[in-house]
Each structure stands twice: as structure tokens, then as C-alpha cells.
């Protein structure tokens, strides 16, 4: 059969019917928004929930270094408040716990080239981001990803974001057990879950295999799970130390202990219960107070826990809570004895040949920083260090080839913006290094001071104040040049940079952190970075650093020089950087950096007035409104909008003479609107249609609240009638009537919703 | 990494049977001029590049020139305006540095291990195949003209000079233009016609052999003019004429 590209895409194997429906609906929303039939606020949150995010200058304004300019886009419907339709955007792609198969890597490379700028960016939440994407291209992009088993659903917006986990889960020597299946199960369970749709803000979850390492960063998450086992009466069972209410942002908050041991079978239901409590009691109007951490602080962790456990007790049992636990024994890839012995001999042969060539010494240096021994003897984890978290599509393809050949066809993105290859046989390390070198991916220094984490900053983020990537690039280049000469205690430090106070670069938990700020000097603005010292990366982001003052961006390399030099010369034996910073104190650090804070006049040193990698005279006028939280669109509005989409579908079915289907879809449209109104009343999801009708009748019809001022209660009767006659055959005239009734019911639902909003407004 | 110029027409991947290609339904057309070695006498000192695989280009040196381009507001093409400059100088064999417009990019890159000057269209290209190809080439030559005339750009390629005997043409749109023989067969006739009309030379086309990569061809002809702003100005004007002439073709 001959197929066009569109037909091939529609029939793409691997694209689930549910995801296909969602993407089709999103494409229809795009079309409706272009026609002005969807409110821009609602559309903005809709696209955010599909990972389609705004990007710098998408308000149509840009300062070119001399004057602010209006970018002359053709006037069209906006993508959201103050967001131009045709302006390039960012597409965030969810990669749960960073896990990618080689086939998925190939698809990611393809869509990066076809729809973006050919570069894939690994984020600090193990996502992949693409930049310079047009909104019109996103449905096809999503279909192609969906066919590869990748979703963008709930990658942004007020949703459960990508669930993160240690990239070495399952192969790490310090872990209690492999958290991978738990992270996978919770990701699947909460994705699109009705109880996780009505948040006032985003919601972040992380898993860690142990308490001591950094990888999971459990203390800086809304929900943090640290693997634990408990032995009672000789029976060992798995569970988690469960933390709630952590977060970074402008004011970081360390998570509170919810329980020291949450049994594995309670992981999903208790998480669901937290979602319900957060949706019901969390702040919705003031986004600055809407994260879970604010609710935990407001209630106190004890009462919060009580509320969660009461909610837990009310939940209807869901078989998914424990179904995945039956498969835990089936984790693949246990090492074999023969492989282990194979690798032992490999190590010997490597050491023999080490002295033989110069290239092998480069290999050895790479191995020191980028290779970590696995728990399973004979295997290693290789970290592919990505400068600024970026790799090209060609590199991603090469990496997929290496993964296929050497690491069981998979890789994992890390929160340090790298990718790890696991299950690499020690015998293969030389070949892996050679293959990575050929792709320009064998940069050493992973996990060292040269391996700097940075958010997008002013490069592409609307909220960026200073160039975190520019700074990171500069510092990285300086450290790479002299990494062989670095004192080991300096080499082991972590630097993280954010473009603003919102902490996407996780500066609070770095040894040396920076976040962008601005200072005025005469008529000019000067890019600065606030210096944050002594954050703790290990112990799951165990403590946050101290802000010691803002320094002009161009003098930050000197800050790093001075601070690290002081650490080398003045530290006590075995003193950590955190302890050192706290011992010498903020006053001494400030004194050390004092002269660096001075800004010469523009005429004397104009270089201070532009940022790293950006020669324009610095200006704050490009600073925009972020979409990080999205607008808080009440869930009921999504439901009412979905009902309109459905009634439109019913019209199409009528046009196609599919009367039974038209009547069915019209009924579903009414039910969608009714459900939205009922859930608004009950503050929780209601799945069953009978319950929706019963609740609708009791709460809205019998009380006459839904009654139209002129038509009375007749619109509700359309719903009840359709519900009662659902299974009856239907003729053409009846189908037409049903579709018209659905349209009227939805209008009435909108009118009712607007009446209640007016009633709620202060007089 | 492959060098498409070294392949021949038979190296185009066959691809799946039953796939209909529609390369000129796409707007994702690009064209790239390669850099060749410059005479040693002309070499000036430059900073060490921050990544391997830059093809000898100092990408970051071009950033001020791109920003000046935005500031002076000079024409990028009738339907385009500049948005920003993207910097990927840190990537091996990467997209380097490019000017982002509402519908395209103008950049210095080293993708595929081949350093070059590239114009990549993303959206809004209409007309016949001839019109689309000529429109992309006209903008590429306009970029080359500007490059040769601006010392700020030339500083980014101190060891290199633009070649005038070859270019790469591609379509980055796997749905409509997969990297298969059928696409090559569909693209070759109008591309050859346009290039032969521009250069007055016989043009040899060699397809990208790796089916995983975007579709592209390397076009080669005998060199008849040296790289200069004047030469590229001539080529730009000829391409613009073909763009107009192509509008009368049946789509």
C-alpha cells in the first residue's frame, strides 16, 4: 500500500490510542485558538500541559543593545497572554528518571533536527528540551515522539513534572535497592491522573536509592523517596523514607519527614492522597504561595500528614497500586559469572597496554573522572559529559549506536545535565572511549568543577536576568584548560548557575552557586550574579548555601579563583567546603570579595556592561513574564472546554451520517461538562457516570442552582434523559436533537459557571 | 561522519517501498557553502576554539557581527526579520553560531564535520520547486556577500575561505523528504536545473548515504569565480531572478 507521510504518521505503530486522541485534541485546540474560539489563558495552560513552553522574546519585544525593538510578527491569535503565535518556543520532553532506549534517542535526534535547531538539551530534571520550535509543528512532533513511547504530557504547567531518580539506580553500590520500577510505576500512575490535575503550582517528585549520595536530591522535592528496608520478625521488606514539602525557588525549603518508613505497597496510594490534599487545600490564587511546601508550612507537617492519611483511608482501591510489585523480580540483566571473569582479564590487558600509547593515557584520564565501577563486578557506568547539557542530533545518533553496542541499548539523562551509559563491560571501556571520542563525546571531567550545571538563563528563558550559560561556558573553558593541574579538593567541587533567583540551575545545593541579578550604575544596568556558597549536593541535597553578595558577571571567574584558593590554603585537614565556608563565615567571604563588587564607569570599562557570550549592552528590558507555573486555570474550565470540543466532534459525526456515534459523543460532551461542574463541587475526581448524574441532580438540579433564569431546569433534563436512554438505538432525528441538546446543555453549564463566579466576587 | 561530496548518485538509500515523498511540500530547505583552506599567507592569529570539531572556525568571533546585523536592521529577505543570535560554539561538529529569524537561520556551522556558511529555512516558503530552491540560494548568497564584506565575520574563519565550486542542499523534514532515493530522484532535476543556470556549469549531485540523517545532496561544479562579495552578489542576483521566474512554473 502506498502511504503519504500524513497517513504514515497517523498509523505510526507505538502511538497509543489514548495519546493519539490527546494529541488530536491538542491540534484541534490549536486550530480553535487560531480562530479565537479558545480563551488565550486556557490555551496557554493547555499547551504548557503538553510541554509547549514560551521562549525569550515571544512577547514580540527585544532590546538589540541600542534600542528596544518590536519584532514585526504578523498579527494573529496569541499563544497565551502576551505571547505571539509565530514566536519560537521551547518544547520540553518528559524522560521519566532519565531513561532512554537507543531507539528513543534516534527519534529525539530526528525531531530535534526536523522541528528545532538540531540541538538536544538535557535539563536538571532529566528532561530533554528543544528550542526554537513553532507551535504549529508541535502536534506532529508529539506524534513522532509518542510512536517511540515518549510523551510530553504534563511536562510543564501546574502538573506532576518529570519524576527523577538516581541515574545509577540498579547498578549503584550504595543503594538499598533499585528504585527504577518504583519511579516508573509512580510516573505512569500519576500521568494524567484525575487527582493530579487541579494544582495551583507544579509538583516535583524524586527517588533516591540511598541517603548519602546526591543523585536523587530528595530533600529539595515536593515528594522525596529514599529507599529503605526494614526487617520485622525476620522478614525484610522494602519501603521508603518519605519526605514532603521540599523545594528550591527563590526561598529554598528542605523537605520535612513524613514518615521514616513508607511500605512499598503504600507508595502509590499515599502519593495519590497527597495529590488530593494538595489539590483541595493548596493555594490557587497567589502563585508565590502555591507550592506544596507552602501548604506543609501553613498546616504543619503533623496536621498535613493527618489530612493525607484521612484522604488515604477514603481512597477506592486501585489495582495499579500494587500490580507493578509483582514484576519486581523480573528486572533484567543480572550479570553472569562468565562476563565478570571476562572483564577481570580485560582490566589486566588494559593496564598492560596503558603505557604503550599516548591515546591510552588520555583514556586513563577520562576513566578517572567519567567511569564509575558498578555494583555488579566487571561492569562500569560511563558518564558522557555534555557541555552545558547540550548535544547535537548527530551526537545523539552516535550515542545511540554506542548504547546499542556497549550498554544494553539504553542511556540515562542525569540532573547534572549529562547522560550515563550503564552495564558497560570493563573489557569494552577502551572501545567505548574511542567511539565517544569519534563523536566528540569523550570530554573528561564529569562530576568535577569543570562539569558546570546551568539553566538556559538569558539565552532562551523569559525570566533570565543574567547569562548563566555564558558564565558556565566561560568557567568551564577556564577549568578545562588546567584541569590536570587543579588541586583535587578544588576539582571535586560543584558549580551551578541559574539565570535568576528561581533556581532552575539548582544553585542552592552547589558548593559554589550563582544566580543572576542586575544592578544599576548610572544610566546603565550591569549584569551581576549573586554568589551562594556552601550548599550541600550530597546527602540528597542535604543543606542549602549562604548568599554572600552580588558581583558583576564579568568578575565571577575571579570570585571562583579567590574562593577556591582560600579553600586550598586555609582549610583544616579533611574539612569539607561546606564546613570551611561556615567556619570562616559570611563576613570573611564578603571581605575577600569586596573589591570585586565595584563597577567602573561605562566609559572606563564598557565590558562590564555586557554579559558573557552576548556583546549587546546589557538591558533588563527583555525580562518577561514566566510561564513556569502557567496561569492557574481552574480545572472546571478545562472540562467545559473539552465538552465543547466533544460537541463539535458530535457535529462531525452527524455530518458523516453516523447517527449512533453522534448521539453517543453528544452524550459524552454533556457528561464531560457535568463532570467538570460536579468535581468543582466535590473537590475530587468522579469517574463513574452514574455518580456524576446523581451528584449533579442532588447538588445542582434539585437545589435549582443550575436552573436558567428563564428556561428553568430543562437543560439538566437533557442530561438525565440522555443518560437514561444511553443504550437505546437512535434514529437520525433523535441524533440531531441529542446534539442540539448537548450544545444547549454546555451553554447552560458555561452560564452557570459564570453566575457562580459573579456570586463569589466581593460586592 | 560522512562527506556527501564523495558519494555518488547510487549511494542514496533505497528506503521503504510504498513511501510517497513530497519534498517540495516542505519549507525546511537549506543550503550551505563550504569553507576550504585559505592560503597560509592569509592566516591571522585567533583564539583557540572552545570545542573540538569546529572545522577551524572561531564561532564566537562571529557573535558581534551577527548582533550588528540585527542592529543595523539590514534586509534579510522581504518576509524575514531577526530575532536573536544562538550560540552553540561549545558543541563538536555542531550548529556553531546562528542568527535566528522568524522563519529561518543564518549560521556558521560545522555539522557533519564540514565547516560552512548556511541558510536554513524553516517556514513560509511557497511556490514551485524552482522558486523554493532559488529563494534559499538567493538568501545564502546574500549571507555570503555580507560575510565577505564584514571583517567581523571573516575573523571567525581566519584559516578558511568560502568555496565557490560546491554547496550542500538539503531538506530537513523526514516526513515529506526522508533520506531515500525517491527524494533524491524528486529533488535532483529542479536542483540541477537551478544550479546549472546559476553557474553555467554542469553540476554533479551526490546524495547523503546515511538514511538516519536528514536528506541532503552535495552539488559540485568547476570553479569559475573566486570567493568575494562581488561574486556572491552576482550569484544572489541570478538566484533572485530564478526565484521570480520559477513563480510561473506549475506547482
Short mmCIF file of N, CA and C in Angstrom, two decimals, chain A residues 34-185:
data_model
loop_
_atom_site.label_atom_id
_atom_site.label_comp_id
_atom_site.label_asym_id
_atom_site.label_seq_id
_atom_site.Cartn_x
_atom_site.Cartn_y
_atom_site.Cartn_z
N UNK A 34 -6.56 29.59 16.94
CA UNK A 34 -6.28 30.47 15.79
C UNK A 34 -7.55 31.19 15.34
N UNK A 35 -8.69 30.50 15.54
CA UNK A 35 -9.96 31.12 15.16
C UNK A 35 -10.52 31.99 16.29
N UNK A 36 -9.79 32.07 17.38
CA UNK A 36 -10.25 32.89 18.51
C UNK A 36 -11.35 32.23 19.32
N UNK A 37 -11.49 30.90 19.18
CA UNK A 37 -12.58 30.21 19.86
C UNK A 37 -12.18 29.62 21.19
N UNK A 38 -10.93 29.77 21.58
CA UNK A 38 -10.47 29.32 22.90
C UNK A 38 -9.80 30.51 23.56
N UNK A 39 -10.11 30.72 24.81
CA UNK A 39 -9.50 31.80 25.56
C UNK A 39 -7.98 31.62 25.62
N UNK A 40 -7.22 32.71 25.52
CA UNK A 40 -5.76 32.58 25.44
C UNK A 40 -5.15 32.02 26.73
N UNK A 41 -5.76 32.33 27.85
CA UNK A 41 -5.25 31.83 29.13
C UNK A 41 -5.42 30.31 29.20
N UNK A 42 -6.57 29.87 28.77
CA UNK A 42 -6.86 28.44 28.77
C UNK A 42 -5.95 27.72 27.78
N UNK A 43 -5.76 28.33 26.61
CA UNK A 43 -4.88 27.70 25.62
C UNK A 43 -3.44 27.63 26.14
N UNK A 44 -3.01 28.70 26.81
CA UNK A 44 -1.64 28.71 27.34
C UNK A 44 -1.43 27.54 28.31
N UNK A 45 -2.36 27.35 29.22
CA UNK A 45 -2.18 26.26 30.17
C UNK A 45 -2.32 24.91 29.46
N UNK A 46 -3.17 24.85 28.44
CA UNK A 46 -3.31 23.60 27.68
C UNK A 46 -1.99 23.23 27.02
N UNK A 47 -1.36 24.20 26.36
CA UNK A 47 -0.09 23.87 25.68
C UNK A 47 1.02 23.58 26.69
N UNK A 48 1.00 24.31 27.82
CA UNK A 48 2.01 24.03 28.84
C UNK A 48 1.89 22.59 29.33
N UNK A 49 0.66 22.15 29.48
CA UNK A 49 0.46 20.77 29.93
C UNK A 49 0.89 19.76 28.87
N UNK A 50 1.14 20.24 27.68
CA UNK A 50 1.71 19.36 26.65
C UNK A 50 3.18 19.69 26.43
N UNK A 51 3.75 20.45 27.33
CA UNK A 51 5.19 20.71 27.29
C UNK A 51 5.61 21.81 26.34
N UNK A 52 4.65 22.49 25.70
CA UNK A 52 5.00 23.55 24.74
C UNK A 52 5.09 24.87 25.50
N UNK A 53 6.30 25.31 25.71
CA UNK A 53 6.61 26.39 26.62
C UNK A 53 7.00 27.64 25.84
N UNK A 54 6.92 28.77 26.50
CA UNK A 54 7.35 30.01 25.86
C UNK A 54 8.86 30.13 25.83
N UNK A 55 9.33 31.09 25.08
CA UNK A 55 10.77 31.32 24.98
C UNK A 55 11.00 32.82 24.93
N UNK A 56 12.18 33.24 25.29
CA UNK A 56 12.52 34.66 25.35
C UNK A 56 12.13 35.38 24.06
N UNK A 57 11.70 36.57 24.18
CA UNK A 57 11.27 37.44 23.08
C UNK A 57 9.95 37.02 22.44
N UNK A 58 9.23 36.08 23.04
CA UNK A 58 7.97 35.69 22.40
C UNK A 58 6.84 36.68 22.70
N UNK A 59 7.18 37.73 23.43
CA UNK A 59 6.20 38.82 23.57
C UNK A 59 6.35 39.83 22.43
N UNK A 60 7.26 39.53 21.50
CA UNK A 60 7.43 40.41 20.34
C UNK A 60 8.29 41.63 20.60
N UNK A 61 9.03 41.63 21.70
CA UNK A 61 9.90 42.75 22.05
C UNK A 61 11.32 42.25 22.26
N UNK A 62 12.29 43.03 21.81
CA UNK A 62 13.68 42.67 22.07
C UNK A 62 14.54 43.93 22.07
N UNK A 63 15.45 43.99 23.01
CA UNK A 63 16.40 45.09 23.05
C UNK A 63 17.63 44.64 22.28
N UNK A 64 18.00 45.41 21.26
CA UNK A 64 19.12 44.94 20.43
C UNK A 64 20.48 45.43 20.92
N UNK A 65 20.50 46.03 22.11
CA UNK A 65 21.75 46.56 22.66
C UNK A 65 21.84 48.06 22.50
N UNK A 66 21.02 48.57 21.58
CA UNK A 66 20.96 50.02 21.41
C UNK A 66 19.56 50.54 21.75
N UNK A 67 18.58 49.91 21.14
CA UNK A 67 17.20 50.35 21.37
C UNK A 67 16.28 49.13 21.50
N UNK A 68 15.17 49.29 22.21
CA UNK A 68 14.18 48.21 22.21
C UNK A 68 13.46 48.19 20.87
N UNK A 69 13.23 47.01 20.37
CA UNK A 69 12.56 46.89 19.07
C UNK A 69 11.33 46.01 19.19
N UNK A 70 10.33 46.37 18.43
CA UNK A 70 9.16 45.50 18.31
C UNK A 70 9.40 44.57 17.13
N UNK A 71 9.33 43.28 17.38
CA UNK A 71 9.54 42.33 16.29
C UNK A 71 8.28 42.28 15.44
N UNK A 72 8.41 42.51 14.15
CA UNK A 72 7.20 42.72 13.31
C UNK A 72 6.49 41.43 12.90
N UNK A 73 6.06 40.67 13.89
CA UNK A 73 5.26 39.47 13.56
C UNK A 73 3.93 39.89 12.96
N UNK A 74 3.43 39.02 12.07
CA UNK A 74 2.07 39.25 11.58
C UNK A 74 1.12 39.07 12.77
N UNK A 75 0.11 39.89 12.81
CA UNK A 75 -0.84 39.78 13.92
C UNK A 75 -1.71 38.56 13.75
N UNK A 76 -1.73 37.73 14.77
CA UNK A 76 -2.55 36.52 14.76
C UNK A 76 -3.01 36.32 16.19
N UNK A 77 -3.76 35.27 16.39
CA UNK A 77 -4.14 34.93 17.77
C UNK A 77 -2.86 34.69 18.58
N UNK A 78 -2.91 34.98 19.84
CA UNK A 78 -1.74 34.75 20.69
C UNK A 78 -1.73 33.30 21.18
N UNK A 79 -0.54 32.87 21.66
CA UNK A 79 -0.42 31.53 22.25
C UNK A 79 -0.76 31.55 23.72
N UNK A 80 -0.94 32.75 24.24
CA UNK A 80 -1.19 32.93 25.66
C UNK A 80 -1.05 34.41 25.94
N UNK A 81 -1.28 34.83 27.17
CA UNK A 81 -1.17 36.25 27.46
C UNK A 81 0.20 36.80 27.03
N UNK A 82 0.16 37.79 26.19
CA UNK A 82 1.39 38.49 25.79
C UNK A 82 2.39 37.56 25.11
N UNK A 83 1.91 36.62 24.36
CA UNK A 83 2.78 35.64 23.71
C UNK A 83 2.38 35.50 22.24
N UNK A 84 3.31 35.89 21.36
CA UNK A 84 3.00 35.94 19.92
C UNK A 84 2.96 34.52 19.34
N UNK A 85 1.98 34.29 18.49
CA UNK A 85 1.77 32.94 17.94
C UNK A 85 3.00 32.41 17.22
N UNK A 86 3.57 33.23 16.34
CA UNK A 86 4.65 32.74 15.48
C UNK A 86 6.03 32.78 16.15
N UNK A 87 6.09 33.28 17.37
CA UNK A 87 7.39 33.34 18.03
C UNK A 87 7.87 31.93 18.37
N UNK A 88 9.17 31.66 18.17
CA UNK A 88 9.67 30.33 18.50
C UNK A 88 9.48 30.02 19.99
N UNK A 89 9.24 28.77 20.26
CA UNK A 89 9.04 28.34 21.65
C UNK A 89 9.96 27.18 22.01
N UNK A 90 9.79 26.73 23.22
CA UNK A 90 10.58 25.60 23.71
C UNK A 90 9.65 24.40 23.88
N UNK A 91 10.11 23.22 23.51
CA UNK A 91 9.33 22.01 23.75
C UNK A 91 10.07 21.15 24.78
N UNK A 92 9.41 20.96 25.90
CA UNK A 92 10.01 20.08 26.92
C UNK A 92 9.46 18.67 26.73
N UNK A 93 10.36 17.71 26.83
CA UNK A 93 10.00 16.31 26.59
C UNK A 93 10.31 15.52 27.85
N UNK A 94 9.30 14.86 28.36
CA UNK A 94 9.47 14.13 29.61
C UNK A 94 10.26 12.84 29.38
N UNK A 95 11.28 12.66 30.16
CA UNK A 95 12.04 11.42 30.12
C UNK A 95 12.04 10.87 31.56
N UNK A 96 11.03 10.09 31.94
CA UNK A 96 10.96 9.64 33.33
C UNK A 96 12.28 8.99 33.79
N UNK A 97 12.74 9.44 34.92
CA UNK A 97 14.02 9.07 35.54
C UNK A 97 15.19 9.04 34.54
N UNK A 98 15.02 9.80 33.47
CA UNK A 98 16.11 9.99 32.51
C UNK A 98 16.35 8.83 31.57
N UNK A 99 15.51 7.82 31.64
CA UNK A 99 15.78 6.59 30.88
C UNK A 99 15.38 6.71 29.42
N UNK A 100 16.33 6.43 28.55
CA UNK A 100 16.06 6.45 27.10
C UNK A 100 16.62 5.20 26.46
N UNK A 101 15.83 4.59 25.59
CA UNK A 101 16.38 3.49 24.79
C UNK A 101 17.10 4.09 23.60
N UNK A 102 17.90 3.23 22.95
CA UNK A 102 18.63 3.72 21.77
C UNK A 102 17.64 4.17 20.69
N UNK A 103 16.54 3.43 20.54
CA UNK A 103 15.55 3.82 19.52
C UNK A 103 14.95 5.18 19.86
N UNK A 104 14.72 5.41 21.13
CA UNK A 104 14.17 6.72 21.53
C UNK A 104 15.19 7.83 21.27
N UNK A 105 16.46 7.53 21.51
CA UNK A 105 17.50 8.53 21.23
C UNK A 105 17.47 8.92 19.75
N UNK A 106 17.27 7.93 18.90
CA UNK A 106 17.24 8.23 17.45
C UNK A 106 16.05 9.12 17.11
N UNK A 107 14.91 8.82 17.71
CA UNK A 107 13.73 9.65 17.45
C UNK A 107 13.94 11.07 17.98
N UNK A 108 14.51 11.17 19.17
CA UNK A 108 14.77 12.50 19.73
C UNK A 108 15.69 13.29 18.81
N UNK A 109 16.70 12.61 18.26
CA UNK A 109 17.63 13.29 17.34
C UNK A 109 16.87 13.78 16.10
N UNK A 110 15.98 12.94 15.60
CA UNK A 110 15.24 13.32 14.39
C UNK A 110 14.34 14.54 14.63
N UNK A 111 13.60 14.52 15.72
CA UNK A 111 12.69 15.66 15.94
C UNK A 111 13.47 16.93 16.28
N UNK A 112 14.64 16.78 16.89
CA UNK A 112 15.47 17.96 17.16
C UNK A 112 15.88 18.63 15.85
N UNK A 113 16.16 17.81 14.85
CA UNK A 113 16.55 18.39 13.56
C UNK A 113 15.34 18.92 12.79
N UNK A 114 14.27 18.13 12.78
CA UNK A 114 13.14 18.49 11.92
C UNK A 114 12.35 19.68 12.46
N UNK A 115 12.30 19.85 13.78
CA UNK A 115 11.43 20.89 14.33
C UNK A 115 12.16 21.94 15.16
N UNK A 116 13.40 21.68 15.54
CA UNK A 116 14.12 22.63 16.38
C UNK A 116 15.43 23.03 15.70
N UNK A 117 16.44 23.30 16.50
CA UNK A 117 17.69 23.77 15.91
C UNK A 117 18.76 22.70 15.85
N UNK A 118 18.34 21.44 15.99
CA UNK A 118 19.30 20.34 15.86
C UNK A 118 20.08 20.06 17.12
N UNK A 119 19.70 20.71 18.22
CA UNK A 119 20.41 20.52 19.48
C UNK A 119 19.44 19.97 20.53
N UNK A 120 19.91 19.00 21.30
CA UNK A 120 19.11 18.46 22.40
C UNK A 120 19.73 18.94 23.70
N UNK A 121 18.88 19.44 24.57
CA UNK A 121 19.38 19.98 25.83
C UNK A 121 18.86 19.14 26.99
N UNK A 122 19.77 18.61 27.79
CA UNK A 122 19.39 17.83 28.96
C UNK A 122 19.17 18.80 30.12
N UNK A 123 18.02 18.69 30.77
CA UNK A 123 17.69 19.63 31.84
C UNK A 123 18.08 19.07 33.21
N UNK A 124 17.93 19.91 34.21
CA UNK A 124 18.24 19.49 35.58
C UNK A 124 17.13 18.61 36.16
N UNK A 125 16.11 18.29 35.36
CA UNK A 125 15.11 17.31 35.80
C UNK A 125 15.10 16.09 34.88
N UNK A 126 16.21 15.84 34.24
CA UNK A 126 16.37 14.66 33.38
C UNK A 126 15.43 14.67 32.16
N UNK A 127 14.88 15.87 31.86
CA UNK A 127 14.09 16.01 30.64
C UNK A 127 15.04 16.28 29.47
N UNK A 128 14.45 16.29 28.28
CA UNK A 128 15.14 16.83 27.10
C UNK A 128 14.33 18.05 26.65
N UNK A 129 15.02 19.12 26.32
CA UNK A 129 14.34 20.31 25.80
C UNK A 129 14.84 20.62 24.39
N UNK A 130 13.90 21.08 23.59
CA UNK A 130 14.24 21.56 22.25
C UNK A 130 13.87 23.04 22.18
N UNK A 131 14.68 23.81 21.51
CA UNK A 131 14.40 25.24 21.40
C UNK A 131 14.11 25.65 19.95
N UNK A 132 13.51 26.81 19.83
CA UNK A 132 13.14 27.39 18.53
C UNK A 132 12.15 26.48 17.79
N UNK A 133 11.13 26.06 18.50
CA UNK A 133 10.09 25.20 17.92
C UNK A 133 8.84 26.06 17.68
N UNK A 134 8.22 25.89 16.50
CA UNK A 134 6.97 26.61 16.22
C UNK A 134 5.79 25.81 16.76
N UNK A 135 4.85 26.51 17.34
CA UNK A 135 3.69 25.84 17.95
C UNK A 135 2.94 24.97 16.93
N UNK A 136 2.89 25.41 15.67
CA UNK A 136 2.16 24.64 14.66
C UNK A 136 2.79 23.26 14.42
N UNK A 137 4.07 23.14 14.71
CA UNK A 137 4.77 21.86 14.48
C UNK A 137 4.62 20.88 15.64
N UNK A 138 4.11 21.37 16.76
CA UNK A 138 4.18 20.52 17.95
C UNK A 138 3.32 19.26 17.87
N UNK A 139 2.13 19.28 17.25
CA UNK A 139 1.38 18.01 17.21
C UNK A 139 2.14 16.88 16.48
N UNK A 140 2.72 17.20 15.32
CA UNK A 140 3.47 16.15 14.61
C UNK A 140 4.69 15.71 15.42
N UNK A 141 5.34 16.68 16.02
CA UNK A 141 6.50 16.35 16.88
C UNK A 141 6.06 15.37 17.98
N UNK A 142 4.92 15.68 18.60
CA UNK A 142 4.44 14.83 19.69
C UNK A 142 4.04 13.44 19.19
N UNK A 143 3.45 13.38 18.00
CA UNK A 143 3.07 12.07 17.45
C UNK A 143 4.31 11.21 17.22
N UNK A 144 5.34 11.83 16.68
CA UNK A 144 6.56 11.05 16.41
C UNK A 144 7.22 10.58 17.70
N UNK A 145 7.20 11.44 18.70
CA UNK A 145 7.72 11.02 20.00
C UNK A 145 6.83 9.91 20.58
N UNK A 146 5.52 10.12 20.45
CA UNK A 146 4.58 9.14 21.01
C UNK A 146 4.77 7.76 20.40
N UNK A 147 5.06 7.73 19.11
CA UNK A 147 5.29 6.45 18.44
C UNK A 147 6.53 5.76 18.99
N UNK A 148 7.42 6.53 19.58
CA UNK A 148 8.63 5.96 20.19
C UNK A 148 8.45 5.74 21.69
N UNK A 149 7.22 5.93 22.17
CA UNK A 149 6.97 5.68 23.60
C UNK A 149 7.38 6.83 24.48
N UNK A 150 7.41 8.04 23.92
CA UNK A 150 7.80 9.22 24.70
C UNK A 150 6.62 10.19 24.72
N UNK A 151 6.37 10.78 25.87
CA UNK A 151 5.28 11.75 25.94
C UNK A 151 5.81 13.10 26.40
N UNK A 152 5.06 14.12 26.00
CA UNK A 152 5.34 15.46 26.52
C UNK A 152 4.23 15.88 27.50
N UNK A 153 3.31 14.96 27.73
CA UNK A 153 2.16 15.29 28.58
C UNK A 153 2.63 15.70 29.98
N UNK A 154 2.13 16.83 30.43
CA UNK A 154 2.40 17.35 31.77
C UNK A 154 3.89 17.61 32.02
N UNK A 155 4.59 18.00 30.94
CA UNK A 155 6.00 18.36 31.10
C UNK A 155 6.15 19.75 31.70
N UNK A 156 5.13 20.59 31.52
CA UNK A 156 5.13 21.94 32.11
C UNK A 156 3.76 22.15 32.75
N UNK A 157 3.49 23.37 33.15
CA UNK A 157 2.19 23.68 33.74
C UNK A 157 2.08 23.22 35.18
N UNK A 158 0.88 23.38 35.71
CA UNK A 158 0.65 23.04 37.13
C UNK A 158 0.34 21.56 37.26
N UNK A 159 1.35 20.76 37.05
CA UNK A 159 1.18 19.31 36.95
C UNK A 159 2.31 18.58 37.68
N UNK A 160 2.20 17.26 37.69
CA UNK A 160 3.31 16.45 38.19
C UNK A 160 4.38 16.43 37.10
N UNK A 161 5.50 17.06 37.39
CA UNK A 161 6.58 17.15 36.39
C UNK A 161 7.34 15.83 36.30
N UNK A 162 8.31 15.82 35.41
CA UNK A 162 9.08 14.60 35.20
C UNK A 162 9.61 14.05 36.53
N UNK A 163 9.34 12.80 36.79
CA UNK A 163 9.81 12.19 38.04
C UNK A 163 11.27 11.78 37.85
N UNK A 164 12.09 12.21 38.78
CA UNK A 164 13.53 11.98 38.64
C UNK A 164 13.99 10.85 39.58
N UNK A 165 15.12 10.29 39.27
CA UNK A 165 15.71 9.24 40.11
C UNK A 165 17.20 9.14 39.82
N UNK A 166 17.92 8.52 40.75
CA UNK A 166 19.36 8.34 40.55
C UNK A 166 19.59 7.68 39.18
N UNK A 167 20.49 8.24 38.39
CA UNK A 167 20.76 7.62 37.08
C UNK A 167 21.49 6.28 37.21
N UNK A 168 22.05 6.03 38.40
CA UNK A 168 22.74 4.75 38.58
C UNK A 168 21.88 3.74 39.34
N UNK A 169 20.59 4.02 39.44
CA UNK A 169 19.70 3.09 40.14
C UNK A 169 19.81 1.69 39.53
N UNK A 170 20.00 0.73 40.40
CA UNK A 170 20.10 -0.66 39.93
C UNK A 170 21.53 -1.13 39.76
N UNK A 171 22.46 -0.17 39.68
CA UNK A 171 23.86 -0.58 39.49
C UNK A 171 24.77 0.09 40.52
N UNK A 172 24.16 0.79 41.45
CA UNK A 172 24.94 1.59 42.39
C UNK A 172 25.28 0.78 43.64
N UNK A 173 26.49 0.93 44.12
CA UNK A 173 26.93 0.11 45.26
C UNK A 173 26.39 0.63 46.59
N UNK A 174 25.90 1.85 46.64
CA UNK A 174 25.41 2.38 47.92
C UNK A 174 23.90 2.28 48.08
N UNK A 175 23.21 1.84 47.05
CA UNK A 175 21.74 1.85 47.14
C UNK A 175 21.22 0.68 47.97
N UNK A 176 20.04 0.93 48.57
CA UNK A 176 19.36 -0.14 49.29
C UNK A 176 18.74 -1.13 48.31
N UNK A 177 18.11 -0.58 47.30
CA UNK A 177 17.58 -1.40 46.20
C UNK A 177 17.35 -0.49 45.02
N UNK A 178 17.03 -1.10 43.88
CA UNK A 178 16.84 -0.35 42.64
C UNK A 178 15.49 0.38 42.68
N UNK A 179 15.52 1.70 42.62
CA UNK A 179 14.27 2.46 42.68
C UNK A 179 13.60 2.61 41.31
N UNK A 180 14.26 2.11 40.27
CA UNK A 180 13.73 2.30 38.91
C UNK A 180 12.27 1.89 38.76
N UNK A 181 11.89 0.66 39.16
CA UNK A 181 10.49 0.27 38.92
C UNK A 181 9.49 1.12 39.70
N UNK A 182 9.91 1.65 40.82
CA UNK A 182 9.02 2.50 41.62
C UNK A 182 8.83 3.86 40.94
N UNK A 183 9.95 4.39 40.45
CA UNK A 183 9.86 5.67 39.72
C UNK A 183 9.00 5.50 38.47
N UNK A 184 9.19 4.38 37.80
CA UNK A 184 8.40 4.09 36.59
C UNK A 184 6.92 3.97 36.94
N UNK A 185 6.64 3.22 38.01
CA UNK A 185 5.24 2.99 38.39
C UNK A 185 4.55 4.30 38.78
#
